[in-house]
Coordinates of C-alpha atoms in Angstrom, one line a residue:
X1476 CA 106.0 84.6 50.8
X1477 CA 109.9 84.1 51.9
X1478 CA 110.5 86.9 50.2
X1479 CA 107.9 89.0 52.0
X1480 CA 109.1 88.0 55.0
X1481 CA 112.3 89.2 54.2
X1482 CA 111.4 92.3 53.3
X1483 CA 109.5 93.0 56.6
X1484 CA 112.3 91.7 58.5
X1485 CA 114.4 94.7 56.6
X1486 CA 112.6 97.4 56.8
X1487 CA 111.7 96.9 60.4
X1488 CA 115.5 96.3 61.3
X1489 CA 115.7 100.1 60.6
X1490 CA 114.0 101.0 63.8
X1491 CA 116.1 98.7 65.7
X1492 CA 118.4 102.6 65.6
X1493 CA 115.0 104.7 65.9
X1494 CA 113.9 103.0 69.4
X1495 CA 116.8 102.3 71.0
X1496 CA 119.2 105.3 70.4
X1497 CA 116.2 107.2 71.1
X1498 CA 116.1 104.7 74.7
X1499 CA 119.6 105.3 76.0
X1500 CA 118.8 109.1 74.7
X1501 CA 116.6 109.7 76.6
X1502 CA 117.2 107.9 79.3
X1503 CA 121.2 108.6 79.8
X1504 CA 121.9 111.8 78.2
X1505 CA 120.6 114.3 80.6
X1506 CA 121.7 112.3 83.6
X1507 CA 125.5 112.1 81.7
X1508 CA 125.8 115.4 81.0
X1509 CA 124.5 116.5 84.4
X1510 CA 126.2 114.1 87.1
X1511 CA 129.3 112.2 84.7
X1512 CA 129.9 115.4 82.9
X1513 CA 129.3 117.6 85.7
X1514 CA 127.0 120.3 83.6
X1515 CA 124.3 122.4 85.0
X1516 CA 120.7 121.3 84.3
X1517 CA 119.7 124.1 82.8
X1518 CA 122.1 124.1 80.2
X1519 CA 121.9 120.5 79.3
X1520 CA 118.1 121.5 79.0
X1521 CA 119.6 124.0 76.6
X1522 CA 121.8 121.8 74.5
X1523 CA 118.4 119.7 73.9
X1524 CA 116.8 122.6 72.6
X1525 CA 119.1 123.9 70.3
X1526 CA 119.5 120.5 69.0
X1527 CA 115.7 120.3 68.2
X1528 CA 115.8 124.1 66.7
X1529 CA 118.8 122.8 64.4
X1530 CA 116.1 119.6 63.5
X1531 CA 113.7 122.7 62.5
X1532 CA 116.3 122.8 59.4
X1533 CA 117.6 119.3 58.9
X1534 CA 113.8 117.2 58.8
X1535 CA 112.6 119.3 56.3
X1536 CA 115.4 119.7 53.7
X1537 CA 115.9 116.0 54.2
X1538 CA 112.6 115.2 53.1
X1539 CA 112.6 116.8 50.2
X1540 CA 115.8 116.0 49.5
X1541 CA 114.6 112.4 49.8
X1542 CA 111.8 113.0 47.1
X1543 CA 114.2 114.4 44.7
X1544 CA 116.7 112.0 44.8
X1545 CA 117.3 109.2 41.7
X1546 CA 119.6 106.9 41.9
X1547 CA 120.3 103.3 41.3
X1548 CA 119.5 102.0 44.8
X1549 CA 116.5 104.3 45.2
X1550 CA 115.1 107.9 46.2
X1551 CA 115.1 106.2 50.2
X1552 CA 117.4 103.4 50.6
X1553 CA 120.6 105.3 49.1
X1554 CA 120.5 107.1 52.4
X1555 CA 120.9 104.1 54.7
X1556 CA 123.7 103.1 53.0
X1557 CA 125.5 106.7 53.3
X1558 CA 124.3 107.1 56.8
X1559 CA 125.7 103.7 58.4
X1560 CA 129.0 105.2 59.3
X1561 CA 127.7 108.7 60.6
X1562 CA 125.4 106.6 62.6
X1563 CA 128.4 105.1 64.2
X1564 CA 130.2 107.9 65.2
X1565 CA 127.8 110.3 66.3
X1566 CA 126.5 108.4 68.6
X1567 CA 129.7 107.5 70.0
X1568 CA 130.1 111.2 69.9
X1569 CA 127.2 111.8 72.3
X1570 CA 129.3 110.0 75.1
X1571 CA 132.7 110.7 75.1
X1572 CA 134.1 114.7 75.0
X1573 CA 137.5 113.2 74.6
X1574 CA 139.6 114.7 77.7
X1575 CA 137.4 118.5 77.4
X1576 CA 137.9 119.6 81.0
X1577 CA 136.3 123.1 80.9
X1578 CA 133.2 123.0 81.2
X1579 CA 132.3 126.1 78.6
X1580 CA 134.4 123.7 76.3
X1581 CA 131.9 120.8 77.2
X1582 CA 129.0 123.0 76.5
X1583 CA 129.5 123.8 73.5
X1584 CA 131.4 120.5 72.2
X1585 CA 128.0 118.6 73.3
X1586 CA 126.1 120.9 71.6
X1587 CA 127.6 120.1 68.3
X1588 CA 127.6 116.5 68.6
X1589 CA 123.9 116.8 69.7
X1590 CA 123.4 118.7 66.2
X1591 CA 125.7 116.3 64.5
X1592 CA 123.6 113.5 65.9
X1593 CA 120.8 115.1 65.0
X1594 CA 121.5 115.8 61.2
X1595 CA 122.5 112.3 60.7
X1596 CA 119.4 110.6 62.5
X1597 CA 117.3 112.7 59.7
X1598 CA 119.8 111.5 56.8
X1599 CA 118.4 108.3 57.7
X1600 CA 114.9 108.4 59.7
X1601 CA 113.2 110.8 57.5
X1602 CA 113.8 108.3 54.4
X1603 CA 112.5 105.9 56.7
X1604 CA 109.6 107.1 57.5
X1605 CA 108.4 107.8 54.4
X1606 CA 109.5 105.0 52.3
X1607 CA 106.4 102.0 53.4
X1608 CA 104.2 103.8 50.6
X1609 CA 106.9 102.8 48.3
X1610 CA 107.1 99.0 49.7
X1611 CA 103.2 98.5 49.8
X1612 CA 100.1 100.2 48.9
X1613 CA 97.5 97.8 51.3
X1614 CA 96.2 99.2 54.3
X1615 CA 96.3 95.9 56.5
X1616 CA 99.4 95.3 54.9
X1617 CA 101.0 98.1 56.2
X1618 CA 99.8 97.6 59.7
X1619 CA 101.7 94.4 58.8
X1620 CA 104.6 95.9 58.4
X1621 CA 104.3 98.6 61.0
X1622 CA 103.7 96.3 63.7
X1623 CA 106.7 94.7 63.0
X1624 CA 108.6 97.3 63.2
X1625 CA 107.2 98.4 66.4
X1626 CA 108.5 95.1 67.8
X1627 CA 111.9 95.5 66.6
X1628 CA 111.9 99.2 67.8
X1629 CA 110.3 97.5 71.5
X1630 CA 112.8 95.1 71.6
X1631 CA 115.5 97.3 70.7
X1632 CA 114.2 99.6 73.6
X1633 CA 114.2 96.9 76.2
X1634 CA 117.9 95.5 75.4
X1635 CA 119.1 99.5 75.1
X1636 CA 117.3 100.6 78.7
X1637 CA 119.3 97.6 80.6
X1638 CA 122.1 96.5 78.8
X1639 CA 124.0 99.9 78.5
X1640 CA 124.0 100.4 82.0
X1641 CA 125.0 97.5 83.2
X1642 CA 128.0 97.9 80.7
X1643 CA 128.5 101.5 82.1
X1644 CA 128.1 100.1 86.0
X1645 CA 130.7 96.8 84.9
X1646 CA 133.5 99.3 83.8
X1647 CA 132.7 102.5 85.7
X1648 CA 131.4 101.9 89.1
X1649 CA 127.5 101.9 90.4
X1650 CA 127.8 105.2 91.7
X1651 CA 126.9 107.9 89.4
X1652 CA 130.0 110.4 88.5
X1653 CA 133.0 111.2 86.7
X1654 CA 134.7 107.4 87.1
X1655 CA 131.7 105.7 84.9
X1656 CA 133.3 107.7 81.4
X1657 CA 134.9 104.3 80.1
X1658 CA 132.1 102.8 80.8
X1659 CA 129.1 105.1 78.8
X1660 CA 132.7 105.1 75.6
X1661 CA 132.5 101.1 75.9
X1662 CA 128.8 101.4 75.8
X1663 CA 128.7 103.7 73.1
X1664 CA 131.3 101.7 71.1
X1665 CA 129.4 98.5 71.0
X1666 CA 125.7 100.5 70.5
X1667 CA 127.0 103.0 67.4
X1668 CA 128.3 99.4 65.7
X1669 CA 124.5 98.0 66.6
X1670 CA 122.9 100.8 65.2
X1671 CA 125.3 101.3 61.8
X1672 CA 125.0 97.8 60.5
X1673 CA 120.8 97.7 61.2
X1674 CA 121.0 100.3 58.3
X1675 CA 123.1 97.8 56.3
X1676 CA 120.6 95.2 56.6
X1677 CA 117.7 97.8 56.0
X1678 CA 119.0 99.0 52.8
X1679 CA 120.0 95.5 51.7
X1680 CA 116.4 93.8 52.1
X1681 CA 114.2 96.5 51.1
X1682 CA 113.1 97.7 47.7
X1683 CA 111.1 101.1 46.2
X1684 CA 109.2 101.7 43.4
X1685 CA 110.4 102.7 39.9
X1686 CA 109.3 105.4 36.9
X1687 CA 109.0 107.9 39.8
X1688 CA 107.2 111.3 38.5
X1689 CA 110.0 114.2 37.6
X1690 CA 109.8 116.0 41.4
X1691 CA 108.7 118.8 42.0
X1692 CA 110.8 122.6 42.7
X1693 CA 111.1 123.0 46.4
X1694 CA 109.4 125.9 47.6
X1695 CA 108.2 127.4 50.9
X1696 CA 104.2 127.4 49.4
X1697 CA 105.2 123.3 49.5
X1698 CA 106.3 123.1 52.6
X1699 CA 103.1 124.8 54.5
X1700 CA 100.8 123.4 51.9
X1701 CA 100.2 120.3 53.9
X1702 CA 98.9 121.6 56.7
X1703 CA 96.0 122.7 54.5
X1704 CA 95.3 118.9 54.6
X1705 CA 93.1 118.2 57.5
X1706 CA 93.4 114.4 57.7
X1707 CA 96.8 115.5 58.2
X1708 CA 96.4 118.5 60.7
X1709 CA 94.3 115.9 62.7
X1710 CA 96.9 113.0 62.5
X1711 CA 99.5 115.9 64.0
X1712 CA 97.1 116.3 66.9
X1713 CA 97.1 112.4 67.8
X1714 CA 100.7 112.2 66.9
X1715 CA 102.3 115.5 68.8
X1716 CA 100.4 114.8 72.0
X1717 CA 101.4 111.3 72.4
X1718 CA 104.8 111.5 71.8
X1719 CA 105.1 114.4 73.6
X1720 CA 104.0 112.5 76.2
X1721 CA 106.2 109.3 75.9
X1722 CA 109.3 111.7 75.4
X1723 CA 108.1 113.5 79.0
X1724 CA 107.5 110.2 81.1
X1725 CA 110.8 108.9 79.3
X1726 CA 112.4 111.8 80.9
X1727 CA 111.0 112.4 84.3
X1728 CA 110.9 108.6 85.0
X1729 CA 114.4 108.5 86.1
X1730 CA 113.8 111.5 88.8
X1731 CA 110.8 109.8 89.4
X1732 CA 111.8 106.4 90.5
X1733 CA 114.7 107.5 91.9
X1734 CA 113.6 110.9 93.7
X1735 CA 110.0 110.1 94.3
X1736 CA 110.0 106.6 95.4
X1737 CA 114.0 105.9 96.1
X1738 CA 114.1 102.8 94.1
X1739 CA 116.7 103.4 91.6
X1740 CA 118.0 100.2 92.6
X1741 CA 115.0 98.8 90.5
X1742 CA 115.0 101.1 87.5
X1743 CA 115.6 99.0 85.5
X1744 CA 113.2 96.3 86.5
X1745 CA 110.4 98.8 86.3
X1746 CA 111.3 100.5 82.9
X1747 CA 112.2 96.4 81.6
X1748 CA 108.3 95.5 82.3
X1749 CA 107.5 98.2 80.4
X1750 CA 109.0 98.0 77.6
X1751 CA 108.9 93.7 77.5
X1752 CA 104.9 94.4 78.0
X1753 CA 104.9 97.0 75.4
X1754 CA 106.9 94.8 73.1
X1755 CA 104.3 92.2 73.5
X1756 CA 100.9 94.0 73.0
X1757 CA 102.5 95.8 69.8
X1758 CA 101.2 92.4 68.2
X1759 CA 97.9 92.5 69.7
X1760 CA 97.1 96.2 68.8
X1761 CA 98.3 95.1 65.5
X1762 CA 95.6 92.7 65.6
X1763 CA 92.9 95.1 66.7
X1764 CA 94.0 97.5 64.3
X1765 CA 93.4 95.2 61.1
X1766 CA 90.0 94.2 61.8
X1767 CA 88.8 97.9 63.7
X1768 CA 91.1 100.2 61.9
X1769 CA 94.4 101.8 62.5
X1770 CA 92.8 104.7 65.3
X1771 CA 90.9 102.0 67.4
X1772 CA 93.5 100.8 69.6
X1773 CA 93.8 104.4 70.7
X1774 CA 90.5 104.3 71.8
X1775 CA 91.7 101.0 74.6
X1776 CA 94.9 102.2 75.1
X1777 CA 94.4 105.8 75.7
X1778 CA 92.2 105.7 78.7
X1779 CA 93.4 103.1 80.6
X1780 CA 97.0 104.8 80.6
X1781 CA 95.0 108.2 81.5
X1782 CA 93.7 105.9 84.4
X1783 CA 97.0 104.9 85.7
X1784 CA 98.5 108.0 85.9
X1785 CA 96.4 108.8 88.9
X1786 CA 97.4 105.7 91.0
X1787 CA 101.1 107.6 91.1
X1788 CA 99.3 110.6 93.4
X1789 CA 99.5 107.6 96.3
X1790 CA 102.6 106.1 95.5
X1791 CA 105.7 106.9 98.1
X1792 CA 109.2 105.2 99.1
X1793 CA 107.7 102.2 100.7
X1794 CA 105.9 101.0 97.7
X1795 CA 106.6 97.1 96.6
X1796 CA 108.4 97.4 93.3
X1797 CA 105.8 94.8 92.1
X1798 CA 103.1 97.4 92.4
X1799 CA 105.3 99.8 90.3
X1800 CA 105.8 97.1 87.6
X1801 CA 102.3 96.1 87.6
X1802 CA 101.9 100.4 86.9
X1803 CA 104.5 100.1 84.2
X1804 CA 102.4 97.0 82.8
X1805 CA 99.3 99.3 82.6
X1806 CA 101.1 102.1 81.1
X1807 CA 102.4 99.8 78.5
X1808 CA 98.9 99.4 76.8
X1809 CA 98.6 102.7 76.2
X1810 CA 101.8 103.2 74.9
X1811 CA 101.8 100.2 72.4
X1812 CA 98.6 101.3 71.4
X1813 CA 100.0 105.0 70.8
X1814 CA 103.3 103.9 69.2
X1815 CA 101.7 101.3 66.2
X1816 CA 98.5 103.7 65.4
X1817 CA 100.5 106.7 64.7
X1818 CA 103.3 105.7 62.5
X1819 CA 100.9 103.2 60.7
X1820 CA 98.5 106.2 60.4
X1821 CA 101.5 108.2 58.9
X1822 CA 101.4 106.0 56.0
X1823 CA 98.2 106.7 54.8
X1824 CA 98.7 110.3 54.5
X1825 CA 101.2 110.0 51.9
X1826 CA 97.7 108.6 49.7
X1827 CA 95.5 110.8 50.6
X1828 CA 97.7 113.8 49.8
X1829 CA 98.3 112.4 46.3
X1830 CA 94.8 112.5 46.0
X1831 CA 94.7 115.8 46.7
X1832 CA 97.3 117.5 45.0
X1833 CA 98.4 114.5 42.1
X1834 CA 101.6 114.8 43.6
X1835 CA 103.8 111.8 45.8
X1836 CA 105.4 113.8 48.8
X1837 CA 106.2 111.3 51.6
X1838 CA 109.3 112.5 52.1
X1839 CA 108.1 116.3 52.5
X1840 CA 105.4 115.0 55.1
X1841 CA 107.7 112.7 56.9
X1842 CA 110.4 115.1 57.2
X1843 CA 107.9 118.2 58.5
X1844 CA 106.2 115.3 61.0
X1845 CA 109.9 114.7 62.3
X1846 CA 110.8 117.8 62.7
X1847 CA 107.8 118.8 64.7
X1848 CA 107.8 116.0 66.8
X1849 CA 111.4 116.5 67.9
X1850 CA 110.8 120.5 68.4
X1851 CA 107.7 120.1 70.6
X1852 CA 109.3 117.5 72.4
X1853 CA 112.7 119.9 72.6
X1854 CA 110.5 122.7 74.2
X1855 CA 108.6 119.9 76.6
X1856 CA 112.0 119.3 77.7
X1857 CA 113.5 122.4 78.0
X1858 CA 110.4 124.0 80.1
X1859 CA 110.6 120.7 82.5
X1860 CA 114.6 121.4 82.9
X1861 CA 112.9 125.1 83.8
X1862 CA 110.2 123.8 85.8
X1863 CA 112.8 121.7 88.0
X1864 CA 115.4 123.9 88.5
X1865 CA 112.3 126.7 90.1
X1866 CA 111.2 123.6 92.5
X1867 CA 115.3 124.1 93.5
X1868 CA 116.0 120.8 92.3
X1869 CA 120.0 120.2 91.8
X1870 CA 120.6 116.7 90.7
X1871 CA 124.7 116.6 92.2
X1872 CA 123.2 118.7 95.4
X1873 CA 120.9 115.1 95.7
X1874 CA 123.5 112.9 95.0
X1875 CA 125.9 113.6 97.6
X1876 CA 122.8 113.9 100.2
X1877 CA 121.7 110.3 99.5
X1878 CA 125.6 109.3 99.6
X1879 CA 125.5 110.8 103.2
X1880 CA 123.3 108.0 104.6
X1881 CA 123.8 109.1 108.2
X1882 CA 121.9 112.1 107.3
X1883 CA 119.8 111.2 104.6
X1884 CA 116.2 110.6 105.5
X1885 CA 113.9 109.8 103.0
X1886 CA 111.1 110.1 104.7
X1887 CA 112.0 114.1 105.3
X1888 CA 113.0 114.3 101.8
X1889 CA 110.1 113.3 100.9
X1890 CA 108.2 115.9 102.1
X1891 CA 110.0 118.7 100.0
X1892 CA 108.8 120.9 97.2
X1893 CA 111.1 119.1 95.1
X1894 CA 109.7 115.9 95.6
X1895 CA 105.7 116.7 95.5
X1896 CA 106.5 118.8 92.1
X1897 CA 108.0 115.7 90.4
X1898 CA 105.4 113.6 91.2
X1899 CA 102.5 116.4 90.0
X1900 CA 104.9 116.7 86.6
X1901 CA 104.4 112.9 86.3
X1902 CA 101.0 112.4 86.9
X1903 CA 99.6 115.9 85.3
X1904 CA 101.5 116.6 82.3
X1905 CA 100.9 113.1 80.4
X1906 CA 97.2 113.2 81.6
X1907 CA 96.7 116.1 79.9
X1908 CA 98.9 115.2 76.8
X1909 CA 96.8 111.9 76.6
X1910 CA 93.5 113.6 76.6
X1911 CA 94.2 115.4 74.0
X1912 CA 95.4 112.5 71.6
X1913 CA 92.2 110.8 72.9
X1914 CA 90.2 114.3 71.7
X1915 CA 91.9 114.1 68.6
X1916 CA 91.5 110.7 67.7
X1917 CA 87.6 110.6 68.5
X1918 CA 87.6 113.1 65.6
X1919 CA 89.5 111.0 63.1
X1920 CA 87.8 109.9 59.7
X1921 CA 90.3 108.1 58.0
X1922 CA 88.9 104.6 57.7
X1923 CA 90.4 100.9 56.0
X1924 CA 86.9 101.6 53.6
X1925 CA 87.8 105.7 52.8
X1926 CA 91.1 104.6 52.0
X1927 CA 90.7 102.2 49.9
X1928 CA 88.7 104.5 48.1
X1929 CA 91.1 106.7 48.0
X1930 CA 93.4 104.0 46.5
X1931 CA 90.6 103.3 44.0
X1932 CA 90.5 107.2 43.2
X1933 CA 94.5 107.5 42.5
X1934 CA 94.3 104.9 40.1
X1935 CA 91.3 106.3 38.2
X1936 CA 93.3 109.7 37.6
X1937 CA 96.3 108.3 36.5
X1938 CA 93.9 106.4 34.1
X1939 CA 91.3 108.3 32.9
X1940 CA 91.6 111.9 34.4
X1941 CA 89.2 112.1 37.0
X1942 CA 87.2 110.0 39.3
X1943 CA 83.2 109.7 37.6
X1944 CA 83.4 106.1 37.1
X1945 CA 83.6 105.5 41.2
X1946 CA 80.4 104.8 43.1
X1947 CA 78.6 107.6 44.8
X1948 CA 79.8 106.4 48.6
X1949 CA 83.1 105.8 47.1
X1950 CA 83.4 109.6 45.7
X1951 CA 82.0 110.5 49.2
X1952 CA 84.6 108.4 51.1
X1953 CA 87.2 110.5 49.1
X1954 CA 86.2 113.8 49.5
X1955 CA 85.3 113.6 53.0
X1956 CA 89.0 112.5 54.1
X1957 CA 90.1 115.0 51.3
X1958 CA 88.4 117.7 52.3
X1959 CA 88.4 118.7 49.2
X1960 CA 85.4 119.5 46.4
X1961 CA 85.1 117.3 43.3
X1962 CA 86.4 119.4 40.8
X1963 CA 89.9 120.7 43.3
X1964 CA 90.9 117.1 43.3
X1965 CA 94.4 116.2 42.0
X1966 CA 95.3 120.0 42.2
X1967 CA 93.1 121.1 40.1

């Protein structure tokens, strides 16, 4: 049992780098490239992109990489151990362009260490992702695991959405500009040290099977053979829309608060309540997730997050920042639902593609779900960057007209393009995104009884060749979430 715990306490360490660089990310980046850096938005946009086209490479390769890889410390955990310095100072990297002054030079030195970052968060996210299979083969179990994870990653959101700016605004200054650079290096100094010895700790405490199967030549046919799995094609929809949308909201939230309603004085309160609230009701969708299966806190979640989007049509400057926490509370439901269901679903995927094709792949699936994931999300962002710069948005032009209070009205502001176009982005664009995970997960069929069929299946090939001793519902679990015939089973 103590050495259970252990493990789960290891392995979900790991995300304690996946959710909160991915929380200063996405919360900081833009906004330090725009107003400390002094880029345009359109070309930090850009920078996103291309970082997300050079992920079209790097997921992949690293997945299969991962599969093919024997050594003594594993096929997956020999890459947390070689990633723990890269971790360190790419991320460092991300926020300090030390001394660049032009800013052509600034383009394309953030563009590198984007990529950098990039290729090192696959070197050690992709192995991640795909090595739970390898830890546990139970389906509650790894709900088990994956909640904890989720609450590491929550935790490690919340502390990474306030903590780095209030070290950026201690050094640098509360207004937003050029003096806060010592403050985002400090930050990134003491956050790059976080992140690098989490994948100390992760590689230390967590183990992987042995006698792996001789892996198999790497070839295009492999790589676009999964999507002829359709448990897996239907996991993608659930997965891509949702995250999509988190990346989105994570995005526009800062214009939001700060543009729509004027509060940026309480950004951090609001974006704290989320993320403590999400953090919390991890443990309860784990809950719901054991005894309903993995897809049915989706089906809570989902809609009431779809509800609260509308209540932003009728929020203005004058709000009380208790409504806009009691929002963020709302949103949080749907968003800890979201965040456990699909990587737990992940898991399973590995399984049921083994049943399929006799092969064990995680590393192929996990790196082609990564890579997808960031490349939607890299286009999401790019066309929002687009879609704000046609409203006639210009983040410094803003700036300096809120600094002006004696001209500044908010009211008037209020009224502009600019303004009624954020707020449509932030209530449209994750509706829609959220009605199609709902859509998608309605039409899921991958159950705790179909996989532990599936389960049962595996181990009657590796012993005996083929599946006829099973049941006849067991053999119909199978093929259903196969969607395969009998006799194609275990690529045959």
């Amino acid at each position: 049992m103590e050495n259970k715990l252990k493990t789960k306490l290891s392995y979900a360490s790991g995300d304690i780098y996946g959710g909160g660089a991915f929380m200063i990310f996405s919360l900081l980046f833009m906004n330090f490239l725009v107003l400390v850096e002094g880029l345009p938005v359109i070309a930090t946009t850009i920078i996103i992109f291309i970082g997300k086209l050079w992920d079209a490479i790097t997921d992949p390769i690293m997945g299969r990489i991962s599969d093919k890889t024997r050594s003594k410390f594993g096929r997956r955990r020999i890459y947390f151990l070689i990633g723990i310095i890269p971790v360190y100072l790419s991320f460092v990297m991300l926020f300090y362009s030390f001394g660049i002054e032009s800013v052509t030079h600034k383009i394309i030195y953030y563009t590198f260490s984007y990529m950098f970052f990039g290729l090192v968060f696959s070197i050690v996210m992709v192995p991640y992702n795909a090595i739970l299979s390898d830890i546990t083969s139970d389906y509650n179990e790894r709900t088990s695991f994956t909640t904890l994870r989720m609450i590491f990653s929550g935790a490690a959101a919340l502390i990474s959405a306030v903590i780095p700016s209030i070290i950026i605004k201690s050094i640098g200054g509360r207004r937003i500009g050029p003096q806060q650079i010592p403050g985002y290096l400090i930050m990134a100094l003491i956050f790059g040290a976080l992140f690098g010895l989490c994948w100390f700790v992760t590689f230390w405490g967590t183990k992987e099977k042995e006698n792996l199967p001789a892996p198999e030549k790497t070839t295009l046919a492999s790589w676009l053979s999964i999507f002829s799995n359709k448990s897996y094609r239907n996991l993608l929809g659930i997965f891509l829309s949702f995250q999509i949308a988190v990346d989105l909201i994570l995005a526009l939230f800062i214009f939001y608060i700060d543009i729509v309603v004027l509060q940026y004085q309480n950004y951090e309160l609001v974006v704290g309540t989320l993320l403590v609230c999400s953090m919390l009701l991890v443990a309860v969708q784990g809950k719901l997730a054991e005894k309903k299966g993995k897809v049915f806190p989706l089906y809570i979640g989902i809609p009431v997050w779809m509800a609260t989007t509308f209540a932003f049509i009728w929020i203005d400057s004058s709000v009380p920042v208790l409504v806009l926490c009691v929002l963020a509370a709302l949103i949080a439901i749907g968003s800890s639902a979201g965040q456990l269901s699909t990587w737990s679903m992940l898991t399973d995927i590995y399984d049921i593609d083994e049943i399929r094709t006799g092969k064990r792949r995680e590393g192929l699936y996990a790196g082609m779900t990564t890579f997808l994931r960031k490349f939607a999300s890299g286009v999401a962002v790019l066309l929002m960057g687009i879609g704000l710069q046609a409203l006639g948005f210009d983040q410094n032009e803003y700036s300096v007209l809120k600094a002006s209070i004696n001209d500044f009205d908010p009211a008037v502001y209020a009224q502009s393009n600019i303004v009624s176009g954020i707020k449509w982005m932030f209530v449209i664009i994750p509706f829609v995104l959220l009605a199609t995970c709902l859509l998608f997960a309605i039409k899921n069929k991958v159950t705790k009884q179909r996989f532990d069929a599936v389960l049962k299946g595996i181990d009657e090939f590796k012993a005996h060749g083929g599946i006829d001793s099973l049941s006849a519902q067991e053999t119909a679990d199978i093929l259903m979430i196969a969607g395969l015939e009998k006799d194609r089973l275990w690529g045959k």
